[in-house]
Amino acid sequence: ERIHIRFFFRDLTMTSPFYDFVIGGLSSSGSTFTAAPFERVKLILQCQDELLRKRRPFTPQYGATEIITRLVREEGFTSLWKGNSFAFFRYFPTQFLNWFHKNHFRQWFPPVDSKKSMVRYYINNIAAGTVAGALSLFYVYPLDVMRTRMAVDVAMNGGRHSVQVFDIAKRILEYDGIAGFYTGFGISVFGIVAYRASYFGLYDVLSAMVGPKSGFFVKWLVGWSATIASGWITYPLDTIRRRMMMCAGEAIQYSSTWNAFTTIVREEGVMSLWKGSGVNILRALVGAAFLVFFDYAVEQFQNKIMQRKRN
């Protein structure tokens, strides 16, 4: 049954692509907003050593509770959402671009029956998703750079040091030009490939272990476990790209992705690549909880609309 909804002076159908785009964008943005405090803490844990490497007058904080306490005390409670506006503006275009590009590039990779050729099936899925994700990321990557820089900016040694958006953008343009806004882009694309490959591989292995007749909760647990495990496996790639973002517009920079990796491991140890990974799991849990609540609310709203139409 086609149900029309009035949304910003436009009639939407619950089965229309634009309706899916709006609902998907709202759910993603709401999930990001809810988990934003965890995201900022995670980014600080990931990147604060980069501030020390640049000899900034900054006192590192090595616990999530310590960071939250300091941020609230020195910058106020709303500072936990600092930089989140860039994430909000990033999600709607990303949602649309992913949908548009994925449908477009699927024509390059014809569908393959997974029962006939599992390898080709995975390659086609990963390839189409990677190309679509890379192009979408290219359009919004500068927002990701700005979000990281704003989130990691903290009051230094109790002072009221705080940079503004235009200060960061101006500095990056002066030192590195437009290319500075794409620092770490290569490792980000590689991260998309690695994440998708590990996710699909783990999901199928876990699904085979529990069997096709498993209940809803077990299937949800399989999907959640695959997501968390894939995120943890590829987390060092995210750390490297975030650290490279912190170098945009700075005098001290990494010469390459490999140089960033070797420098971090040599000076800080291998485990530094996973700093903030625990908080990242909490962030994913909070975000997933919001999505479940949002999906339930949308379902209830749709049911009420359908009941009114029938009456």
GROMACS .gro file of C-alpha atoms in nm:
model
  311
    1GLU     CA    1   0.000   0.000   0.000
    2ARG     CA    2   0.139   0.339  -0.102
    3ILE     CA    3   0.107   0.586   0.184
    4HIS     CA    4   0.182   0.955   0.122
    5ILE     CA    5   0.338   1.178   0.388
    6ARG     CA    6   0.372   1.555   0.379
    7PHE     CA    7   0.739   1.643   0.441
    8PHE     CA    8   0.866   2.000   0.392
    9PHE     CA    9   0.585   2.077   0.144
   10ARG     CA   10   0.655   1.762  -0.055
   11ASP     CA   11   0.444   1.447  -0.080
   12LEU     CA   12   0.653   1.142   0.003
   13THR     CA   13   0.569   0.778  -0.048
   14MET     CA   14   0.690   0.529   0.210
   15THR     CA   15   0.835   0.324  -0.073
   16SER     CA   16   1.005   0.612  -0.255
   17PRO     CA   17   1.387   0.643  -0.274
   18PHE     CA   18   1.369   1.000  -0.143
   19TYR     CA   19   1.176   0.882   0.163
   20ASP     CA   20   1.445   0.621   0.228
   21PHE     CA   21   1.709   0.891   0.184
   22VAL     CA   22   1.541   1.122   0.437
   23ILE     CA   23   1.485   0.847   0.694
   24GLY     CA   24   1.837   0.709   0.644
   25GLY     CA   25   1.990   1.054   0.677
   26LEU     CA   26   1.792   1.135   0.992
   27SER     CA   27   1.880   0.804   1.155
   28SER     CA   28   2.251   0.838   1.071
   29SER     CA   29   2.264   1.200   1.187
   30GLY     CA   30   2.078   1.122   1.508
   31SER     CA   31   2.301   0.825   1.579
   32THR     CA   32   2.611   1.040   1.521
   33PHE     CA   33   2.479   1.317   1.749
   34THR     CA   34   2.400   1.070   2.028
   35ALA     CA   35   2.745   0.910   2.011
   36ALA     CA   36   2.934   1.239   1.951
   37PRO     CA   37   3.082   1.266   2.305
   38PHE     CA   38   3.235   0.920   2.269
   39GLU     CA   39   3.364   1.011   1.924
   40ARG     CA   40   3.540   1.322   2.054
   41VAL     CA   41   3.702   1.130   2.340
   42LYS     CA   42   3.814   0.862   2.094
   43LEU     CA   43   3.967   1.122   1.859
   44ILE     CA   44   4.156   1.288   2.146
   45LEU     CA   45   4.294   0.952   2.259
   46GLN     CA   46   4.399   0.876   1.902
   47CYS     CA   47   4.559   1.209   1.821
   48GLN     CA   48   4.684   1.373   2.142
   49ASP     CA   49   5.030   1.221   2.096
   50GLU     CA   50   5.047   1.411   1.767
   51LEU     CA   51   5.016   1.735   1.964
   52LEU     CA   52   5.305   1.624   2.185
   53ARG     CA   53   5.506   1.532   1.877
   54LYS     CA   54   5.465   1.890   1.755
   55ARG     CA   55   5.581   2.011   2.100
   56ARG     CA   56   5.251   2.182   2.177
   57PRO     CA   57   5.204   2.295   2.543
   58PHE     CA   58   4.956   2.018   2.605
   59THR     CA   59   4.908   1.782   2.900
   60PRO     CA   60   4.797   1.439   2.772
   61GLN     CA   61   4.503   1.258   2.929
   62TYR     CA   62   4.516   0.878   2.915
   63GLY     CA   63   4.169   0.783   3.037
   64ALA     CA   64   3.824   0.846   2.890
   65THR     CA   65   3.684   0.959   3.226
   66GLU     CA   66   3.977   1.197   3.273
   67ILE     CA   67   3.924   1.349   2.929
   68ILE     CA   68   3.549   1.397   2.979
   69THR     CA   69   3.602   1.555   3.321
   70ARG     CA   70   3.859   1.797   3.183
   71LEU     CA   71   3.650   1.893   2.880
   72VAL     CA   72   3.341   1.964   3.091
   73ARG     CA   73   3.542   2.157   3.354
   74GLU     CA   74   3.743   2.373   3.114
   75GLU     CA   75   3.520   2.404   2.807
   76GLY     CA   76   3.168   2.329   2.928
   77PHE     CA   77   2.930   2.038   2.881
   78THR     CA   78   2.841   2.124   2.520
   79SER     CA   79   3.209   2.094   2.424
   80LEU     CA   80   3.157   1.716   2.414
   81TRP     CA   81   2.982   1.777   2.080
   82LYS     CA   82   3.256   1.998   1.940
   83GLY     CA   83   3.313   1.924   1.572
   84ASN     CA   84   2.988   1.728   1.543
   85SER     CA   85   2.835   1.983   1.306
   86PHE     CA   86   3.079   1.871   1.036
   87ALA     CA   87   2.970   1.510   1.088
   88PHE     CA   88   2.605   1.617   1.058
   89PHE     CA   89   2.658   1.800   0.730
   90ARG     CA   90   2.866   1.507   0.608
   91TYR     CA   91   2.606   1.235   0.652
   92PHE     CA   92   2.324   1.355   0.427
   93PRO     CA   93   2.540   1.398   0.113
   94THR     CA   94   2.725   1.076   0.196
   95GLN     CA   95   2.396   0.889   0.223
   96PHE     CA   96   2.281   1.016  -0.115
   97LEU     CA   97   2.618   0.972  -0.289
   98ASN     CA   98   2.660   0.616  -0.160
   99TRP     CA   99   2.316   0.523  -0.287
  100PHE     CA  100   2.367   0.692  -0.625
  101HIS     CA  101   2.720   0.564  -0.687
  102LYS     CA  102   2.653   0.211  -0.569
  103ASN     CA  103   2.358   0.171  -0.805
  104HIS     CA  104   2.567   0.321  -1.086
  105PHE     CA  105   2.876   0.108  -1.034
  106ARG     CA  106   2.678  -0.211  -0.993
  107GLN     CA  107   2.643  -0.198  -1.371
  108TRP     CA  108   3.021  -0.240  -1.395
  109PHE     CA  109   3.005  -0.553  -1.181
  110PRO     CA  110   2.721  -0.777  -1.301
  111PRO     CA  111   2.544  -0.975  -1.027
  112VAL     CA  112   2.680  -1.321  -0.957
  113ASP     CA  113   2.498  -1.604  -0.785
  114SER     CA  114   2.678  -1.669  -0.457
  115LYS     CA  115   2.602  -2.041  -0.485
  116LYS     CA  116   2.784  -2.067  -0.818
  117SER     CA  117   3.087  -1.853  -0.746
  118MET     CA  118   3.130  -1.726  -0.390
  119VAL     CA  119   3.465  -1.560  -0.470
  120ARG     CA  120   3.331  -1.356  -0.761
  121TYR     CA  121   3.024  -1.267  -0.555
  122TYR     CA  122   3.242  -1.120  -0.280
  123ILE     CA  123   3.479  -0.947  -0.521
  124ASN     CA  124   3.191  -0.778  -0.705
  125ASN     CA  125   3.025  -0.665  -0.381
  126ILE     CA  126   3.347  -0.533  -0.230
  127ALA     CA  127   3.458  -0.368  -0.555
  128ALA     CA  128   3.126  -0.190  -0.618
  129GLY     CA  129   3.102  -0.077  -0.255
  130THR     CA  130   3.465   0.037  -0.247
  131VAL     CA  131   3.444   0.245  -0.566
  132ALA     CA  132   3.117   0.403  -0.452
  133GLY     CA  133   3.254   0.464  -0.102
  134ALA     CA  134   3.579   0.613  -0.233
  135LEU     CA  135   3.400   0.862  -0.459
  136SER     CA  136   3.156   0.958  -0.184
  137LEU     CA  137   3.447   0.999   0.057
  138PHE     CA  138   3.629   1.221  -0.192
  139TYR     CA  139   3.344   1.474  -0.190
  140VAL     CA  140   3.310   1.496   0.188
  141TYR     CA  141   3.667   1.422   0.303
  142PRO     CA  142   3.752   1.789   0.378
  143LEU     CA  143   3.463   1.792   0.627
  144ASP     CA  144   3.615   1.486   0.795
  145VAL     CA  145   3.952   1.662   0.820
  146MET     CA  146   3.793   1.972   0.972
  147ARG     CA  147   3.588   1.763   1.214
  148THR     CA  148   3.898   1.580   1.339
  149ARG     CA  149   4.094   1.902   1.384
  150MET     CA  150   3.811   2.073   1.573
  151ALA     CA  151   3.741   1.771   1.796
  152VAL     CA  152   4.105   1.727   1.899
  153ASP     CA  153   4.152   2.098   1.972
  154VAL     CA  154   4.138   2.126   2.352
  155ALA     CA  155   4.220   2.385   2.614
  156MET     CA  156   4.595   2.355   2.670
  157ASN     CA  157   4.727   2.351   3.027
  158GLY     CA  158   4.416   2.516   3.161
  159GLY     CA  159   4.435   2.804   2.913
  160ARG     CA  160   4.153   2.906   2.686
  161HIS     CA  161   4.334   2.808   2.368
  162SER     CA  162   4.073   2.736   2.104
  163VAL     CA  163   4.109   2.756   1.729
  164GLN     CA  164   3.828   2.852   1.495
  165VAL     CA  165   3.713   2.679   1.179
  166PHE     CA  166   3.841   2.951   0.948
  167ASP     CA  167   4.178   2.956   1.124
  168ILE     CA  168   4.228   2.586   1.054
  169ALA     CA  169   4.108   2.612   0.693
  170LYS     CA  170   4.329   2.916   0.627
  171ARG     CA  171   4.636   2.747   0.773
  172ILE     CA  172   4.584   2.432   0.566
  173LEU     CA  173   4.537   2.634   0.246
  174GLU     CA  174   4.847   2.844   0.312
  175TYR     CA  175   5.078   2.551   0.384
  176ASP     CA  176   4.943   2.269   0.166
  177GLY     CA  177   4.680   2.412  -0.066
  178ILE     CA  178   4.367   2.215  -0.153
  179ALA     CA  179   4.565   1.890  -0.129
  180GLY     CA  180   4.599   1.950   0.246
  181PHE     CA  181   4.228   1.878   0.288
  182TYR     CA  182   4.292   1.529   0.147
  183THR     CA  183   4.577   1.432   0.376
  184GLY     CA  184   4.539   1.062   0.456
  185PHE     CA  185   4.285   1.002   0.179
  186GLY     CA  186   4.474   0.702   0.037
  187ILE     CA  187   4.481   0.510   0.364
  188SER     CA  188   4.113   0.597   0.412
  189VAL     CA  189   4.020   0.429   0.083
  190PHE     CA  190   4.230   0.127   0.175
  191GLY     CA  191   4.045   0.120   0.506
  192ILE     CA  192   3.713   0.091   0.322
  193VAL     CA  193   3.841  -0.214   0.134
  194ALA     CA  194   3.985  -0.374   0.447
  195TYR     CA  195   3.671  -0.311   0.652
  196ARG     CA  196   3.431  -0.447   0.392
  197ALA     CA  197   3.647  -0.754   0.329
  198SER     CA  198   3.683  -0.834   0.699
  199TYR     CA  199   3.317  -0.765   0.771
  200PHE     CA  200   3.177  -0.988   0.497
  201GLY     CA  201   3.427  -1.263   0.577
  202LEU     CA  202   3.353  -1.260   0.950
  203TYR     CA  203   2.979  -1.229   0.898
  204ASP     CA  204   2.966  -1.536   0.675
  205VAL     CA  205   3.187  -1.741   0.907
  206LEU     CA  206   2.977  -1.653   1.212
  207SER     CA  207   2.651  -1.706   1.022
  208ALA     CA  208   2.766  -2.052   0.916
  209MET     CA  209   2.852  -2.134   1.277
  210VAL     CA  210   2.507  -2.044   1.415
  211GLY     CA  211   2.314  -2.188   1.119
  212PRO     CA  212   2.036  -2.046   0.899
  213LYS     CA  213   1.756  -2.128   1.147
  214SER     CA  214   1.889  -1.907   1.426
  215GLY     CA  215   1.658  -1.650   1.584
  216PHE     CA  216   1.650  -1.273   1.545
  217PHE     CA  217   1.864  -1.202   1.852
  218VAL     CA  218   2.134  -1.445   1.738
  219LYS     CA  219   2.141  -1.291   1.390
  220TRP     CA  220   2.164  -0.943   1.542
  221LEU     CA  221   2.447  -1.061   1.767
  222VAL     CA  222   2.629  -1.205   1.463
  223GLY     CA  223   2.599  -0.875   1.274
  224TRP     CA  224   2.706  -0.671   1.576
  225SER     CA  225   3.002  -0.901   1.646
  226ALA     CA  226   3.118  -0.881   1.284
  227THR     CA  227   3.091  -0.501   1.294
  228ILE     CA  228   3.285  -0.466   1.621
  229ALA     CA  229   3.554  -0.717   1.518
  230SER     CA  230   3.600  -0.559   1.173
  231GLY     CA  231   3.626  -0.215   1.333
  232TRP     CA  232   3.889  -0.339   1.577
  233ILE     CA  233   4.092  -0.513   1.304
  234THR     CA  234   4.099  -0.204   1.082
  235TYR     CA  235   4.127   0.047   1.369
  236PRO     CA  236   4.503   0.108   1.315
  237LEU     CA  237   4.423   0.234   0.963
  238ASP     CA  238   4.184   0.488   1.113
  239THR     CA  239   4.447   0.595   1.367
  240ILE     CA  240   4.705   0.650   1.094
  241ARG     CA  241   4.468   0.857   0.880
  242ARG     CA  242   4.360   1.067   1.179
  243ARG     CA  243   4.720   1.132   1.274
  244MET     CA  244   4.795   1.234   0.915
  245MET     CA  245   4.495   1.470   0.922
  246MET     CA  246   4.646   1.639   1.225
  247CYS     CA  247   4.955   1.719   1.014
  248ALA     CA  248   4.767   1.911   0.744
  249GLY     CA  249   4.887   2.272   0.743
  250GLU     CA  250   5.166   2.197   0.993
  251ALA     CA  251   5.541   2.236   0.960
  252ILE     CA  252   5.606   1.880   1.086
  253GLN     CA  253   5.444   1.625   0.856
  254TYR     CA  254   5.469   1.260   0.762
  255SER     CA  255   5.624   1.202   0.421
  256SER     CA  256   5.393   0.907   0.346
  257THR     CA  257   5.150   0.662   0.501
  258TRP     CA  258   5.434   0.416   0.558
  259ASN     CA  259   5.638   0.687   0.727
  260ALA     CA  260   5.343   0.766   0.954
  261PHE     CA  261   5.304   0.398   1.046
  262THR     CA  262   5.673   0.337   1.118
  263THR     CA  263   5.715   0.664   1.311
  264ILE     CA  264   5.415   0.598   1.537
  265VAL     CA  265   5.519   0.237   1.606
  266ARG     CA  266   5.884   0.332   1.667
  267GLU     CA  267   5.817   0.626   1.899
  268GLU     CA  268   5.500   0.513   2.076
  269GLY     CA  269   5.474   0.134   2.036
  270VAL     CA  270   5.243  -0.091   1.836
  271MET     CA  271   4.953  -0.065   2.082
  272SER     CA  272   4.935   0.309   2.025
  273LEU     CA  273   4.761   0.224   1.697
  274TRP     CA  274   4.464   0.100   1.903
  275LYS     CA  275   4.436   0.398   2.138
  276GLY     CA  276   4.069   0.482   2.181
  277SER     CA  277   3.948   0.148   2.042
  278GLY     CA  278   3.761   0.068   2.366
  279VAL     CA  279   3.576   0.400   2.353
  280ASN     CA  280   3.506   0.332   1.986
  281ILE     CA  281   3.321   0.013   2.081
  282LEU     CA  282   3.108   0.209   2.330
  283ARG     CA  283   3.042   0.469   2.059
  284ALA     CA  284   2.921   0.194   1.826
  285LEU     CA  285   2.696   0.052   2.098
  286VAL     CA  286   2.537   0.390   2.171
  287GLY     CA  287   2.493   0.461   1.800
  288ALA     CA  288   2.337   0.118   1.741
  289ALA     CA  289   2.100   0.165   2.037
  290PHE     CA  290   1.978   0.492   1.886
  291LEU     CA  291   1.923   0.326   1.546
  292VAL     CA  292   1.713   0.052   1.709
  293PHE     CA  293   1.506   0.314   1.893
  294PHE     CA  294   1.472   0.527   1.576
  295ASP     CA  295   1.364   0.229   1.363
  296TYR     CA  296   1.103   0.139   1.624
  297ALA     CA  297   0.973   0.498   1.633
  298VAL     CA  298   0.953   0.513   1.251
  299GLU     CA  299   0.770   0.180   1.242
  300GLN     CA  300   0.515   0.303   1.497
  301PHE     CA  301   0.471   0.628   1.303
  302GLN     CA  302   0.412   0.440   0.978
  303ASN     CA  303   0.158   0.211   1.143
  304LYS     CA  304  -0.037   0.509   1.278
  305ILE     CA  305  -0.037   0.677   0.935
  306MET     CA  306  -0.164   0.356   0.772
  307GLN     CA  307  -0.437   0.318   1.033
  308ARG     CA  308  -0.555   0.676   0.976
  309LYS     CA  309  -0.564   0.624   0.600
  310ARG     CA  310  -0.768   0.306   0.640
  311ASN     CA  311  -1.013   0.474   0.878
   0.00000   0.00000   0.00000
